[in-house]
CSV table of C-alpha atoms and ligand atoms in Angstrom, one decimal:
chain,number,residue,atom,x,y,z
B,271,MET,CA,47.5,120.7,378.5
B,272,GLU,CA,47.8,124.0,376.5
B,273,LYS,CA,49.7,127.1,377.5
B,274,PHE,CA,50.2,130.6,376.1
B,275,ILE,CA,53.9,131.5,375.9
B,276,ILE,CA,54.6,135.3,375.7
B,277,SER,CA,57.8,137.0,375.2
B,278,GLY,CA,57.2,140.5,376.6
B,279,GLY,CA,58.3,144.0,375.5
B,280,ASN,CA,56.8,144.4,372.0
B,281,LYS,CA,54.7,147.5,371.5
B,282,LEU,CA,51.3,146.6,370.0
B,283,LYS,CA,50.8,148.4,366.7
B,284,GLY,CA,48.0,148.1,364.1
B,285,ASP,CA,44.3,147.2,364.0
B,286,ILE,CA,42.2,144.7,366.1
B,287,LEU,CA,38.7,143.7,365.0
B,288,ILE,CA,36.3,143.0,367.9
B,289,SER,CA,34.0,140.0,367.9
B,290,GLY,CA,30.4,139.8,369.1
B,291,ALA,CA,29.6,140.2,372.8
B,292,LYS,CA,30.0,137.0,374.8
B,293,ASN,CA,27.5,138.0,377.4
B,294,ALA,CA,24.9,139.0,374.8
B,295,ALA,CA,25.4,135.9,372.7
B,296,VAL,CA,24.9,133.5,375.7
B,297,ALA,CA,21.6,135.2,376.4
B,298,ILE,CA,20.4,135.5,372.8
B,299,ILE,CA,21.2,131.9,371.7
B,300,PRO,CA,18.8,130.4,374.4
B,301,ALA,CA,16.2,133.1,373.6
B,302,ALA,CA,16.2,131.9,369.9
B,303,ILE,CA,14.3,128.8,371.0
B,304,LEU,CA,11.2,131.0,371.7
B,305,ALA,CA,10.8,131.7,367.9
B,306,ASP,CA,8.3,129.5,366.0
B,307,SER,CA,10.5,129.7,362.9
B,308,PRO,CA,14.3,129.8,362.3
B,309,CYS,CA,16.5,132.6,363.6
B,310,ILE,CA,19.8,133.7,361.9
B,311,LEU,CA,22.3,135.3,364.3
B,312,GLU,CA,25.3,137.2,362.9
B,313,ASN,CA,28.5,138.4,364.7
B,314,VAL,CA,28.3,135.4,367.0
B,315,PRO,CA,31.7,135.1,368.8
B,316,ASN,CA,33.5,131.9,368.1
B,317,ILE,CA,34.2,131.0,371.8
B,318,ASN,CA,33.8,127.9,374.0
B,319,ASP,CA,30.9,129.3,376.0
B,320,VAL,CA,28.9,129.7,372.7
B,321,THR,CA,30.0,126.3,371.5
B,322,VAL,CA,28.5,124.8,374.7
B,323,ASP,CA,25.3,126.8,374.3
B,324,LEU,CA,24.9,125.5,370.7
B,325,GLN,CA,25.7,121.9,371.9
B,326,ILE,CA,22.9,122.2,374.5
B,327,LEU,CA,20.5,123.3,371.8
B,328,SER,CA,21.4,120.4,369.5
B,329,GLU,CA,21.2,117.9,372.4
B,330,MET,CA,17.7,119.2,373.1
B,331,GLY,CA,16.6,118.6,369.5
B,332,ALA,CA,17.1,122.1,367.9
B,333,GLU,CA,18.6,122.2,364.4
B,334,VAL,CA,21.8,124.3,364.6
B,335,LYS,CA,23.5,125.3,361.3
B,336,VAL,CA,26.8,127.0,361.2
B,337,LEU,CA,26.5,129.2,358.1
B,338,ASN,CA,30.0,130.7,358.6
B,339,LYS,CA,32.5,131.2,361.5
B,340,ASN,CA,30.3,133.9,363.1
B,341,THR,CA,26.8,133.2,361.7
B,342,ILE,CA,24.5,130.6,363.1
B,343,GLN,CA,21.0,129.5,362.1
B,344,ILE,CA,18.8,128.0,364.9
B,345,ASP,CA,15.5,126.2,364.3
B,346,ALA,CA,13.9,125.2,367.6
B,347,LYS,CA,10.6,123.8,366.3
B,348,HIS,CA,11.6,120.2,367.1
B,349,ILE,CA,12.8,120.8,370.7
B,350,ARG,CA,10.8,118.5,373.0
B,351,ASP,CA,13.2,118.2,375.9
B,352,THR,CA,12.7,120.6,378.8
B,353,ALA,CA,15.8,119.4,380.7
B,354,VAL,CA,19.3,120.6,379.9
B,355,PRO,CA,22.1,118.0,379.9
B,356,TYR,CA,23.7,118.2,383.4
B,357,GLU,CA,27.4,118.2,382.6
B,358,MET,CA,27.1,120.7,379.8
B,359,ALA,CA,24.8,123.1,381.8
B,360,ARG,CA,27.1,123.1,384.8
B,361,SER,CA,30.2,124.0,382.7
B,362,ILE,CA,29.0,127.5,382.0
B,363,ARG,CA,27.2,130.3,384.0
B,364,ALA,CA,24.8,131.3,381.3
B,365,SER,CA,23.1,127.8,381.1
B,366,TYR,CA,20.6,129.3,383.6
B,367,TYR,CA,19.1,131.3,380.8
B,368,PHE,CA,17.5,128.0,379.7
B,369,LEU,CA,15.4,128.2,382.8
B,370,GLY,CA,13.6,131.3,381.6
B,371,THR,CA,13.3,130.2,378.0
B,372,LEU,CA,12.1,126.7,378.6
B,373,LEU,CA,9.7,127.9,381.3
B,374,THR,CA,8.2,130.3,378.6
B,375,LYS,CA,8.2,127.6,375.9
B,376,PHE,CA,6.9,124.6,377.9
B,377,ASN,CA,5.9,125.9,381.4
B,378,HIS,CA,8.6,123.5,382.6
B,379,ALA,CA,12.4,123.7,382.9
B,380,LYS,CA,15.1,121.5,384.5
B,381,VAL,CA,18.6,122.9,384.4
B,382,SER,CA,21.7,122.2,386.7
B,383,MET,CA,22.8,124.9,389.1
B,384,PRO,CA,25.1,127.1,387.0
B,385,GLY,CA,28.9,126.9,386.7
B,386,GLY,CA,31.1,129.7,385.4
B,387,CYS,CA,34.0,131.7,386.9
B,388,ALA,CA,34.8,131.2,390.6
B,389,LEU,CA,34.3,134.7,391.9
B,390,GLY,CA,33.0,133.9,395.4
B,391,ASP,CA,29.3,133.3,396.3
B,392,ARG,CA,27.1,133.5,393.2
B,393,PRO,CA,23.5,132.6,394.3
B,394,ILE,CA,20.5,132.6,392.0
B,395,ASP,CA,17.9,133.8,394.6
B,396,GLN,CA,16.8,136.7,392.4
B,397,HIS,CA,16.3,134.5,389.4
B,398,LEU,CA,14.1,132.2,391.5
B,399,LYS,CA,12.3,135.2,393.0
B,400,CYS,CA,11.2,136.2,389.5
B,401,PHE,CA,10.0,132.8,388.4
B,402,LYS,CA,8.0,132.5,391.6
B,403,ALA,CA,6.5,136.0,391.3
B,404,LEU,CA,5.4,135.1,387.7
B,405,GLY,CA,3.4,132.2,389.1
B,406,SER,CA,5.8,129.2,389.0
B,407,ASN,CA,7.1,126.7,391.6
B,408,TYR,CA,10.6,125.5,391.8
B,409,SER,CA,12.7,122.9,393.6
B,410,ILE,CA,16.5,122.3,393.8
B,411,GLU,CA,17.4,118.7,394.1
B,412,HIS,CA,20.5,116.7,393.1
B,413,GLY,CA,22.1,119.8,391.7
B,414,MET,CA,19.2,120.5,389.4
B,415,VAL,CA,16.8,123.5,389.4
B,416,GLU,CA,13.3,122.4,388.3
B,417,ILE,CA,10.6,125.0,387.6
B,418,THR,CA,7.0,124.3,386.8
B,419,ALA,CA,4.0,126.5,386.1
B,420,ASP,CA,0.3,126.0,385.3
B,421,LYS,CA,-0.1,129.6,384.1
B,422,LEU,CA,2.3,132.5,384.3
B,423,ILE,CA,0.8,135.9,385.1
B,424,GLY,CA,2.3,139.4,384.5
B,425,THR,CA,3.5,141.1,387.8
B,426,GLN,CA,5.7,143.7,389.3
B,427,ILE,CA,9.2,142.5,390.4
B,428,TYR,CA,11.7,144.6,392.4
B,429,PHE,CA,15.3,143.2,392.4
B,430,ASP,CA,16.8,143.2,395.9
B,431,LYS,CA,20.2,143.7,394.2
B,432,ILE,CA,21.2,144.7,390.6
B,433,THR,CA,21.8,141.5,388.7
B,434,VAL,CA,22.4,141.0,385.0
B,435,GLY,CA,21.5,137.4,385.0
B,436,ALA,CA,18.2,137.7,386.9
B,437,THR,CA,17.2,140.7,384.8
B,438,ILE,CA,17.8,138.7,381.6
B,439,ASN,CA,16.1,135.6,383.0
B,440,ALA,CA,13.0,137.7,384.0
B,441,MET,CA,12.8,139.1,380.5
B,442,LEU,CA,13.0,135.6,379.0
B,443,ALA,CA,10.3,134.3,381.4
B,444,ALA,CA,7.9,137.2,381.0
B,445,VAL,CA,8.1,137.8,377.2
B,446,LYS,CA,5.0,135.7,376.4
B,447,VAL,CA,3.2,136.0,379.8
B,448,ASP,CA,-0.4,137.5,379.6
B,449,GLY,CA,-0.5,141.1,380.9
B,450,LEU,CA,2.3,143.5,382.0
B,451,THR,CA,5.4,142.6,383.9
B,452,ILE,CA,7.4,145.5,385.3
B,453,LEU,CA,11.0,144.9,386.4
B,454,GLU,CA,12.4,147.5,388.9
B,455,ASN,CA,16.0,148.0,389.9
B,456,ALA,CA,16.9,146.2,386.7
B,457,ALA,CA,20.5,145.9,385.4
B,458,LYS,CA,21.4,148.2,382.5
B,459,GLU,CA,24.3,146.5,380.7
B,460,PRO,CA,24.6,146.8,376.9
B,461,HIS,CA,23.8,143.1,376.5
B,462,ILE,CA,20.5,143.5,378.3
B,463,VAL,CA,19.5,146.1,375.7
B,464,ASP,CA,20.8,143.8,373.0
B,465,LEU,CA,18.6,140.9,374.2
B,466,ALA,CA,15.6,143.2,374.4
B,467,ASN,CA,16.2,144.4,370.9
B,468,PHE,CA,16.6,140.8,369.7
B,469,LEU,CA,13.3,139.7,371.4
B,470,ASN,CA,11.5,142.8,370.0
B,471,SER,CA,12.8,141.9,366.5
B,472,MET,CA,10.9,138.6,367.0
B,473,GLY,CA,7.7,140.5,367.9
B,474,ALA,CA,8.1,141.0,371.7
B,475,ASP,CA,6.9,144.1,373.4
B,476,ILE,CA,9.7,145.2,375.8
B,477,MET,CA,10.3,148.8,376.8
B,478,GLY,CA,12.9,150.5,379.0
B,479,ALA,CA,15.8,148.1,378.6
B,480,GLY,CA,18.9,150.0,379.5
B,481,THR,CA,17.1,151.8,382.3
B,482,ASP,CA,16.3,150.5,385.8
B,483,VAL,CA,12.6,149.9,384.9
B,484,ILE,CA,11.8,147.4,382.2
B,485,LYS,CA,8.2,146.9,381.1
B,486,ILE,CA,7.3,143.7,379.3
B,487,ARG,CA,3.8,143.2,377.8
B,488,GLY,CA,3.3,139.5,377.0
B,489,VAL,CA,2.7,138.6,373.3
B,490,LYS,CA,1.2,135.4,371.9
B,491,LYS,CA,3.8,134.6,369.2
B,492,LEU,CA,7.4,135.2,368.5
B,493,LYS,CA,8.7,134.7,364.9
B,494,GLY,CA,12.1,133.9,363.6
B,495,THR,CA,14.4,136.9,362.9
B,496,HIS,CA,17.8,137.8,361.4
B,497,TYR,CA,19.8,139.6,364.1
B,498,THR,CA,23.4,140.9,364.5
B,499,ILE,CA,24.9,140.8,368.0
B,500,ILE,CA,26.6,143.9,369.4
B,501,PRO,CA,30.4,144.0,369.7
B,502,ASP,CA,32.0,142.9,372.9
B,503,GLN,CA,32.8,146.0,375.0
B,504,ILE,CA,34.9,143.9,377.5
B,505,GLU,CA,36.9,142.3,374.7
B,506,ALA,CA,37.5,145.8,373.3
B,507,GLY,CA,38.4,147.1,376.8
B,508,THR,CA,40.9,144.3,377.2
B,509,TYR,CA,42.8,145.2,374.0
B,510,MET,CA,42.6,148.9,374.9
B,511,VAL,CA,44.4,148.1,378.2
B,512,ALA,CA,46.9,145.8,376.4
B,513,ALA,CA,47.8,148.6,373.9
B,514,ALA,CA,48.3,151.0,376.8
B,515,ALA,CA,50.3,148.5,378.8
B,516,THR,CA,52.8,148.0,375.9
B,517,GLY,CA,53.0,151.7,375.1
B,518,GLY,CA,51.6,150.8,371.7
B,519,ASP,CA,49.4,152.5,369.1
B,520,VAL,CA,46.3,150.3,368.3
B,521,THR,CA,43.0,151.0,366.5
B,522,ILE,CA,40.2,148.8,367.9
B,523,ARG,CA,37.6,148.3,365.2
B,524,ASN,CA,33.9,147.2,365.3
B,525,VAL,CA,33.1,148.9,368.7
B,526,ILE,CA,30.2,151.1,370.0
B,527,PRO,CA,32.2,153.9,371.7
B,528,LYS,CA,29.3,154.7,374.1
B,529,HIS,CA,29.6,151.2,375.6
B,530,LEU,CA,33.3,151.9,376.2
B,531,GLU,CA,32.8,155.2,378.1
B,532,PRO,CA,33.5,153.7,381.6
B,533,ILE,CA,36.7,152.2,380.3
B,534,SER,CA,37.9,155.1,378.1
B,535,SER,CA,37.3,157.7,380.8
B,536,LYS,CA,39.6,155.8,383.2
B,537,LEU,CA,42.3,155.2,380.7
B,538,SER,CA,42.3,158.9,379.7
B,539,LYS,CA,42.6,159.9,383.3
B,540,MET,CA,45.7,157.7,383.6
B,541,GLY,CA,47.3,159.5,380.6
B,542,VAL,CA,46.4,157.2,377.7
B,543,ILE,CA,45.5,159.0,374.5
B,544,ILE,CA,42.1,157.9,373.1
B,545,GLU,CA,40.7,159.0,369.8
B,546,GLU,CA,37.1,158.0,369.3
B,547,ARG,CA,35.5,157.5,365.8
B,548,ASP,CA,32.0,156.2,364.8
B,549,ASP,CA,32.9,152.5,365.2
B,550,SER,CA,36.5,152.4,366.4
B,551,VAL,CA,38.8,153.8,369.0
B,552,ARG,CA,42.5,154.5,368.7
B,553,ILE,CA,44.7,153.9,371.7
B,554,VAL,CA,48.1,155.6,371.9
B,555,GLY,CA,50.1,154.6,375.0
B,556,LYS,CA,53.4,155.9,376.4
B,557,ASP,CA,56.6,154.6,377.8
B,558,GLU,CA,56.8,156.6,381.0
B,559,PRO,CA,54.5,155.4,383.9
B,560,TYR,CA,50.8,156.2,383.8
B,561,GLU,CA,49.0,158.2,386.6
B,562,ARG,CA,48.0,156.1,389.5
B,563,MET,CA,44.2,155.6,389.8
B,564,ASN,CA,41.4,154.5,392.2
B,565,LEU,CA,38.8,152.2,390.8
B,566,LYS,CA,35.5,150.9,392.2
B,567,THR,CA,33.5,148.4,390.2
B,568,MET,CA,29.8,149.2,389.8
B,569,PRO,CA,26.9,148.0,387.7
B,570,HIS,CA,26.7,149.6,384.2
B,571,PRO,CA,27.2,152.5,383.5
B,572,GLY,CA,29.7,152.4,386.3
B,573,PHE,CA,33.2,150.8,385.9
B,574,PRO,CA,32.7,147.2,384.8
B,575,THR,CA,33.8,144.4,387.2
B,576,ASP,CA,34.8,142.4,384.1
B,577,MET,CA,37.6,145.0,383.4
B,578,GLN,CA,38.9,145.0,387.0
B,579,PRO,CA,41.7,142.4,386.6
B,580,GLN,CA,42.9,143.9,383.4
B,581,PHE,CA,43.2,147.4,384.9
B,582,ALA,CA,45.0,145.9,387.9
B,583,ALA,CA,47.7,144.5,385.6
B,584,LEU,CA,48.1,148.0,384.0
B,585,LEU,CA,48.2,149.8,387.4
B,586,THR,CA,51.1,147.5,388.6
B,587,LEU,CA,53.4,149.8,386.5
B,588,ALA,CA,51.7,153.2,387.3
B,589,GLY,CA,53.5,155.9,389.2
B,590,GLY,CA,52.3,155.7,392.8
B,591,THR,CA,49.6,153.9,394.8
B,592,SER,CA,46.3,152.8,393.3
B,593,ILE,CA,43.3,151.3,395.1
B,594,ILE,CA,40.8,148.9,393.5
B,595,THR,CA,37.5,148.2,395.3
B,596,GLU,CA,35.6,145.2,393.9
B,597,SER,CA,31.9,145.8,394.9
B,598,ILE,CA,30.2,143.2,392.7
B,599,TYR,CA,31.9,139.9,393.7
B,600,GLU,CA,33.2,138.5,397.0
B,601,ASP,CA,36.5,137.2,395.5
B,602,ARG,CA,37.7,138.6,392.2
B,603,PHE,CA,41.4,139.0,393.2
B,604,ARG,CA,42.6,135.4,392.6
B,605,TYR,CA,44.9,136.8,389.9
B,606,VAL,CA,46.9,138.8,392.5
B,607,ASP,CA,49.2,136.0,393.6
B,608,GLU,CA,50.1,135.3,390.0
B,609,LEU,CA,50.9,139.0,389.3
B,610,ARG,CA,53.1,138.9,392.4
B,611,ARG,CA,55.1,136.1,390.8
B,612,MET,CA,55.9,138.7,388.1
B,613,GLY,CA,57.1,141.3,390.6
B,614,ALA,CA,53.8,143.2,391.2
B,615,ASP,CA,53.4,144.9,394.6
B,616,ILE,CA,49.8,144.3,395.5
B,617,SER,CA,48.1,143.8,398.9
B,618,VAL,CA,44.5,142.6,399.2
B,619,ASP,CA,42.2,143.1,402.2
B,620,GLY,CA,38.7,141.7,401.5
B,621,LYS,CA,37.2,143.6,398.6
B,622,VAL,CA,40.1,146.1,398.4
B,623,ALA,CA,43.4,145.8,396.6
B,624,VAL,CA,46.2,148.3,397.1
B,625,ILE,CA,48.7,148.4,394.2
B,626,GLU,CA,52.1,150.1,394.6
B,627,GLY,CA,53.5,150.8,391.1
B,628,VAL,CA,56.8,149.1,390.3
B,629,GLU,CA,59.5,149.8,387.7
B,630,LYS,CA,58.9,146.6,385.7
B,631,LEU,CA,57.4,143.2,385.7
B,632,THR,CA,59.4,140.1,384.8
B,633,GLY,CA,58.0,137.1,383.0
B,634,ALA,CA,57.1,134.0,385.0
B,635,PRO,CA,55.1,130.7,384.9
B,636,VAL,CA,51.6,131.7,386.0
B,637,LYS,CA,48.0,130.2,386.1
B,638,ALA,CA,44.7,131.7,384.9
B,639,ALA,CA,42.2,131.4,387.7
B,640,ASP,CA,39.2,132.6,385.6
B,641,LEU,CA,38.4,134.3,382.3
B,642,ARG,CA,39.4,137.9,383.1
B,643,ALA,CA,42.2,136.9,385.5
B,644,GLY,CA,43.7,135.1,382.5
B,645,ALA,CA,43.3,138.3,380.4
B,646,ALA,CA,45.1,140.2,383.1
B,647,LEU,CA,48.0,137.8,383.0
B,648,ILE,CA,48.3,138.1,379.2
B,649,ILE,CA,48.4,141.9,379.6
B,650,ALA,CA,51.1,141.6,382.3
B,651,GLY,CA,53.1,139.1,380.1
B,652,LEU,CA,53.0,141.5,377.1
B,653,SER,CA,54.5,144.3,379.2
B,654,ALA,CA,56.9,142.2,381.3
B,655,LYS,CA,60.6,141.6,380.5
B,656,GLY,CA,61.3,138.0,379.6
B,657,SER,CA,59.0,135.0,379.0
B,658,THR,CA,55.7,134.3,380.6
B,659,GLU,CA,53.9,130.9,380.5
B,660,ILE,CA,50.2,130.9,381.2
B,661,GLU,CA,48.5,127.6,382.2
B,662,ASP,CA,44.8,126.8,382.3
B,663,ILE,CA,44.1,128.9,379.2
B,664,TYR,CA,40.8,127.2,378.7
B,665,HIS,CA,39.4,129.8,381.0
B,666,ILE,CA,40.5,132.5,378.5
B,667,GLU,CA,39.2,130.7,375.5
B,668,ARG,CA,35.7,130.5,377.0
B,669,GLY,CA,35.3,134.2,376.3
B,670,TYR,CA,37.9,135.6,373.9
B,671,GLU,CA,37.8,134.6,370.2
B,672,ASN,CA,41.3,133.9,368.8
B,673,MET,CA,43.1,136.1,371.4
B,674,ALA,CA,46.6,135.0,370.5
B,675,GLY,CA,46.0,135.5,366.8
B,676,LYS,CA,44.5,138.9,367.3
B,677,LEU,CA,47.5,139.9,369.5
B,678,ARG,CA,50.1,138.4,367.1
B,679,ALA,CA,48.5,140.5,364.2
B,680,VAL,CA,49.6,143.7,366.1
B,681,GLY,CA,53.1,142.5,366.9
B,682,ALA,CA,52.8,140.5,370.2
B,683,ASP,CA,55.1,137.6,370.6
B,684,ILE,CA,52.5,135.0,371.9
B,685,VAL,CA,52.0,131.4,370.9
B,686,LYS,CA,49.8,128.6,372.1
B,687,ARG,CA,51.8,125.3,372.9
B,688,LYS,CA,50.6,121.9,373.9
B,689,PHE,CA,52.4,120.3,376.9
B,690,PRO,CA,52.1,116.8,378.4
B,691,GLY,CA,49.6,117.1,381.3
B,692,PRO,CA,50.2,115.7,384.8
B,693,ASP,CA,48.6,112.3,383.7
B,694,ALA,CA,51.0,111.9,380.8
B,695,ILE,CA,54.0,112.8,383.1
B,696,ARG,CA,52.8,110.2,385.7
B,697,MET,CA,52.4,107.6,382.9
B,698,ALA,CA,55.9,108.3,381.7
B,699,LEU,CA,57.4,107.8,385.3
Y,282,EPZ,C1,27.0,138.4,384.3
Y,282,EPZ,O1,27.1,137.4,385.4
Y,282,EPZ,C2,28.3,138.2,383.5
Y,282,EPZ,N1,28.2,136.8,382.9
Y,282,EPZ,C3,29.5,138.3,384.3
Y,282,EPZ,O2,30.6,138.3,383.4
Y,282,EPZ,C4,29.5,139.8,384.9
Y,282,EPZ,O3,30.6,139.9,385.7
Y,282,EPZ,C5,28.2,140.0,385.7
Y,282,EPZ,O4,27.1,139.7,384.9
Y,282,EPZ,C6,28.1,141.4,386.2
Y,282,EPZ,O5,28.2,142.3,385.1
Y,282,EPZ,C7,27.4,136.5,381.9
Y,282,EPZ,O6,26.7,137.4,381.4
Y,282,EPZ,C8,27.4,135.1,381.4
Y,282,EPZ,P1,25.0,139.2,388.2
Y,282,EPZ,P2,25.9,137.2,386.4
Y,282,EPZ,O7,23.8,138.3,388.3
Y,282,EPZ,O8,24.6,137.4,385.6
Y,282,EPZ,C9,24.8,138.6,392.9
Y,282,EPZ,C10,32.7,137.6,382.5
Y,282,EPZ,O9,33.8,137.8,382.9
Y,282,EPZ,N2,23.6,137.8,392.7
Y,282,EPZ,O10,24.9,140.6,387.7
Y,282,EPZ,O11,26.1,135.9,387.1
Y,282,EPZ,C11,26.1,137.8,392.4
Y,282,EPZ,O12,26.5,136.9,393.3
Y,282,EPZ,C12,31.6,137.2,383.5
Y,282,EPZ,O13,32.3,137.7,381.3
Y,282,EPZ,C13,22.8,137.5,393.7
Y,282,EPZ,O14,23.1,137.7,394.9
Y,282,EPZ,O15,26.1,138.4,387.4
Y,282,EPZ,C14,27.0,139.0,392.2
Y,282,EPZ,O16,27.7,139.3,393.4
Y,282,EPZ,C15,32.1,137.0,384.9
Y,282,EPZ,N3,21.6,136.8,393.5
Y,282,EPZ,C16,26.2,140.1,391.8
Y,282,EPZ,O17,24.8,139.8,392.2
Y,282,EPZ,C17,21.2,136.5,392.2
Y,282,EPZ,O18,20.2,135.9,392.1
Y,282,EPZ,C18,26.1,140.4,390.3
Y,282,EPZ,O19,25.7,139.2,389.7
Y,282,EPZ,C19,22.1,136.9,391.1
Y,282,EPZ,C20,23.2,137.6,391.4
C-alpha cells in the first residue's frame, strides 16, 4: 500500500507546469478510434485513467504507440471487438465513452456500467436517452450495457439535466449519423469544446460546443489528425488553492486563464492576489486568514464541483463561517470526516457544508475517499502543523500527473512511501 507523507508548513514558491486535461483526454482517446487513419495526441496527461483507456484500446486491437511521456499515436484500423473488457471498463467512469464511439463505428457496443468516484447516485439515463433517440436499442444485463442499431438517424435531443458525460456521448454517437442532430441543454465545460475541436480536426461538422445548443451534421468519413489536448483547469485550480493555503507565491504555467475564471474570481474575493498572463497565472497568498466565502457548485461556467473539496480545505482556515452547497452530486462531502481529524470545524447537512474557520490544522493519518477529496487532504496537509499521512492515494493518481513531484519542486515536503498492506500484516502475524 502506498501513502503520501506530508510535513506541513512550507510556503510553496516557484513554477508549476500543468498537464493535459484528464476529462478531455478520457473523451478524446476513445474518439480517436473513429478515424480511418492514425491519430497523434499531444499533451496527454500521464495518469492512471489514461493508462486504463489506452489498455482498453490495445485489448480491443488498436495499435497504441507511446511516442513520449505525453504523446500517443493511436491506429484503430484493426479494431474488430465491439465489447470493452469488463474489469477495465468498470474501473473508470469514462469507459462509457466507448458506448458512443463503438456504436458509431460498428452500430454495436457492449461496455460495463461505469465506475469512477463514489459521489452518490450517478445514473446514465441521459446517455441511454440519446442512444435511443438516435435510433438504437439497448439492454442492461449482468452489469453490461449493450447497444445495437440498424441505422442511426439525426434527431433533436433535449437533456433533462445538464450532464457532461451524456453531452460527450451524444456527440460521439451522432458525429457520423446521416442528417442533423441538435443537442439542447448541453453541458458547456472546456473539455466538451476540446472534444468538438478534436472531432472537427478529423473532418466532423460540429457547431455550438461551449453553448447549450450543439449542432452535429453527420459526415461519412473521419481522418486521422494531430491534436494537442487543452491544459487541465482542475489541476491548475488545485495548485492555485495549494499556493494560497500555504501563503506561497506560485506561477502556474500552461493554462488557459479563461477556463480558470470561476476559480480565480472566488480566490480573489477571498483575498488571494492573482496575476493573469497569456498562458500562466501567478498566485500570491498571505499568512493572515482569508475572507470567509459562500460557494455553490454549478455546471460550467459556474463554480466547478471538481474544485469543491479543495476550496473546503482552504476555507477551514478562513476568518468566519463559510457555506458550501454541492448542487451537482448527492454525496461529495466524504472528505469532511478526514478534515475533522486534522482539526477542521465542519458540519454537513445533506448537500450543504458549514465551515467555521479555525486557527490551524494539525497533521493526522487520513484516507482519500476519491480523486478530489484526496487533493483536498494534500492541501490541508501542506498547510497543517506536523505530519499528515494520506492512504488510498491511488484515487489521486487516477487524475493528477506526478503531483508529489510537482509540489516538491515548489518546496513542499511530500514523499510517497510503500507500506505493508493489511494482507502482509496478517501474513506476518
Ligand atoms: C464528468 O463526470 C467528470 N468526469 C466529473 O469529474 C465531473 O465532476 C462531472 O463531469 C461534472 O463536471 C469525467 O469527465 C470523466 P455528469 P460525469 O454527467 O460525466 C447526473 C473528476 O473529479 N446524471 O455531468 O459523470 C449525475 O448523477 C470527476 O474529475 C444523471 O442524472 O458527470 C450528476 O449528479 C468527478 N443522468 C450530474 O448529472 C445521466 O445520464 C452531473 O453528471 C448523467 C448524469
